[in-house]
Amino acid sequence: MPTAPKIGLLKGLGLTLKTALTPATTQQYPHVKPDLPPRTRGVIALMEENCTVCFQCARECPDWCIYIDSHKLTVPPKEPGGRSRTRNQLDRFAIDFALCMYCGICVEVCPFDALFWSPEFEYSEHRIADLTHEMDQLREWMDTVPPPPPLEVGAAMPKEVQDGQRAAAKAVEEAAEAARAAAEAAAQAEAAAQPAAEPAPDFDQETYDRLLAEGKSERVAKAKAKKAAAKQRSAAGGQPGGSASPQADDGGSGSPQAGAQAAAAAEPAAEPAPEFDQETYDRLLAEGKSERVAAAKAKAAAAKRRRQASEGSEGDQ
Amino acid sequence: MESILTFDSLLFTVVVKVLVIVAFFLVAALVVGYLEHKVMGHMQDRTGPMEAGLGPVKHGVGQLVADGAKFIQKEDIIPRSADRWVFAIAPGVALVPTLMILVVIPFGPGVWAENLDLGLFFALAASGVTVIGVLMAGWASANKFSLMGAIRDAAQLIAYELPLVLAGAAVALQAGTLSLVEIVERQNELVLFDTIPVWYGVPQVIGFGLFFVAAMAELNRPPFDMPIADSEIIAGHMTEYTGLRYAFFMLSEYAGMVVLSALAVVLFLGGWYPWPGADLPDGAWGAVIGTVTTIAKTVILAMVMTWARATFPRLREDQLQRMAWTILIPLALAQIVVIAIVIVVLP
Amino acid sequence: MSVPDLFMLGALVLGGAAALLVVTARNVVHAALYLVVALVAVAAAFLWMGAEFLAWAQVLVYVGAVVVLILFGLMLTRAPIGPMAQHNENRKFAVAVSVGLFALLMTLIVTTVGDATLDVTPVRVADLGEVLYVQWAFPFMVLGFLLTVALIGALVLARREEGEGPLPDEGPDDARDERERAPASSDVTSAPGSGDAGQQIGAP
């Protein structure tokens, strides 16, 4: 016998009616960009400065979609009479996203944090060969990598952050001690009427500003600025009478300026700087950039401004 | 009352009536089809079509027009082993009866094509002919799924035609006429217990339910879409059809929704009167208000069909047959007996 | 010849041609479809003679039900597509019977009706109802009773007796469910003891 219709039929009708009266969850994708979580596996970005050409990513890739070419480069010795070193120069780094299966193993295995996930996903092409993204294109995706999401409440700090904080605290202590020592040394020096040589900066501000103005990314500029400073230092180190040793700036073991720098690093919240540069964001949006790219670049611009501000305050000290 | 589409010249009258009916048929099917897309989408937490539009109005209002354009462009494929002629004319045979029913449906005072003395009888007779088109399509396709779908459809139509006709007969019994126009007029005069004016949908609520369920089954609307169950037999009798001929089948489904909903409105929901016992002004205003009322009620009923489609799972073939023969038909017969007794006993 | 006469002639020619095709068609399904045309033509003829109710009844009953049943039965049994050889031994006999019947009917009609003119005033349904349910109420009820008896008889014949073999749906499945349910319930009655034992073990 057929069972009589029960109240469930009406419940079903009620459910569909309720669903019909609540707003739909559909995202109008091409018109409204999806709100993707920061760890979305959209595209893989490459920070080429961090890459040491260790080939771990290419070896671990399950479908062999990473292509790396490199050559050995001989770096002249830093000090005269020293041993010249070799290092790997990256010539080509390409990921074939037609092959990639977005497993993320390459990002996981990279020992030097050179590969990152970006939520950007709109890179379809008419030709399949165009899906092979070369180094410059992979570098551009770096701009769209969002900052890591905040830790959950109660979660342990990552090890590298703990190490960094410990090092910073240690640096502050050492800096204080060094300042005392420096004061004594200054008194002695005054007594000896011998002006202390100024330590060479570890960062070439001029190069940094120029590169930024040329439109290079902040990281590139910073790396190159450091390189330039190192070059100047080694050039200075070769000169006789240069009393400032290059080691002086490796951990604040001497100069008061280095101590101040470390202190500034240890107290980052001294001056609340904006985390987001609205002007850059609006301009990029007006230029037709995607929302995420604009947001990423705006944040980068804000970070740059913060850094410049803190450097300015250092100069005052 | 004369139809407002009647003119002095017989030929001109015929031409105007045919044009108006065909135009209404096409527009109504498009509108109901579009509304079904949207309503069902929202019931499934989607938005339905959003892109195709007419000019600046988006929200998918042009979706079915675009679909129609697509259907026209498609290649008209007739399978090699198909029975060419029967295959070719089957969609027309399925479509025309639905069109014929529109002839007798009154939309407002004076707004009808033909006030047949036997309007209800004509409508029910015409609705039964649709199945011949389906059987032709299923058989001529030379495809086992098509044939199975057609046979299921025929079995379903035979089973559900009975409660449909019996529910209609109960209305005719109470109204004392078979003319749809007069049924509407008598219905508006019905007063329960000398105080509450009601439509036939109230005393005959069972009949209304039976009619509505049977109408959904006649149209192969889910949950009664076993004859075109895609998970079992692809698309039933429509499996081998493409392009315009397929569009004809879809058109007859949506137009059938409109026609049978309109019939239910006329029989049970007071036709063109906005509320029970209402009085419409004479002349053009009455016609306009009446037509708008009928169309609004029809669309609401068609959306209830969509509501059921979005809610209930498909009935199995044996459940379908058992529901018709063991529930609907006995209920319909019992209801006719009760109505007949009540009409004889009560003055 | 007036316009109605032309329509009438058209319906007759169409119906006659379709009827001829019904018996000469090489394919049974085609024959059934030609039958639809013939029946619709007859309905049209009824309509032009003012018998509106009869016309729609013709459509409802013959086109909508009888032909559908014929097609349904054909397709459920065997309905090959394409022409097939009609192995009919009785062809000559059938032709003879048809022609004889036609001649007989024509003779009867011509002798009884002759050249009387037909009154084509439309018959109102109300009048028809008056005739059927008042004037001829008793024969009508007898007919209805007869049909009901036939219907019940058909039901009795089609119905399966108890133990005559299950219906596809309610037989084995339900019975098996019953059987499976019974031991399950006995398990439930024995369950509390084992449950207590488990609790005792778990308690300390």
PDB file of C-alpha atoms in Angstrom, chain C residues 8 23 29 31 38 41 49-50 54 87 124 133 142 163 186 191:
ATOM      1  CA  MET C   8     -17.754  19.169 -45.458  1.00  0.00           C
ATOM      2  CA  VAL C  23      -6.030  -0.533 -44.619  1.00  0.00           C
ATOM      3  CA  VAL C  29       1.963   2.235 -36.739  1.00  0.00           C
ATOM      4  CA  ALA C  31      -1.995   2.659 -40.178  1.00  0.00           C
ATOM      5  CA  ALA C  38      -9.706   9.580 -40.366  1.00  0.00           C
ATOM      6  CA  ALA C  41     -12.070  14.082 -40.221  1.00  0.00           C
ATOM      7  CA  MET C  49     -23.388  19.142 -38.953  1.00  0.00           C
ATOM      8  CA  GLY C  50     -23.885  20.959 -35.669  1.00  0.00           C
ATOM      9  CA  LEU C  54     -20.332  14.430 -30.525  1.00  0.00           C
ATOM     10  CA  HIS C  87       1.228 -11.658 -44.519  1.00  0.00           C
ATOM     11  CA  ARG C 124     -27.028  22.763 -27.127  1.00  0.00           C
ATOM     12  CA  TYR C 133     -30.608  12.238 -18.092  1.00  0.00           C
ATOM     13  CA  VAL C 142     -28.593   0.510 -17.007  1.00  0.00           C
ATOM     14  CA  GLY C 163       0.163 -16.673  -3.174  1.00  0.00           C
ATOM     15  CA  SER C 186      15.419  -9.986  19.395  1.00  0.00           C
ATOM     16  CA  ALA C 191      21.402  -6.110  24.224  1.00  0.00           C
TER      17      ALA C 191
END
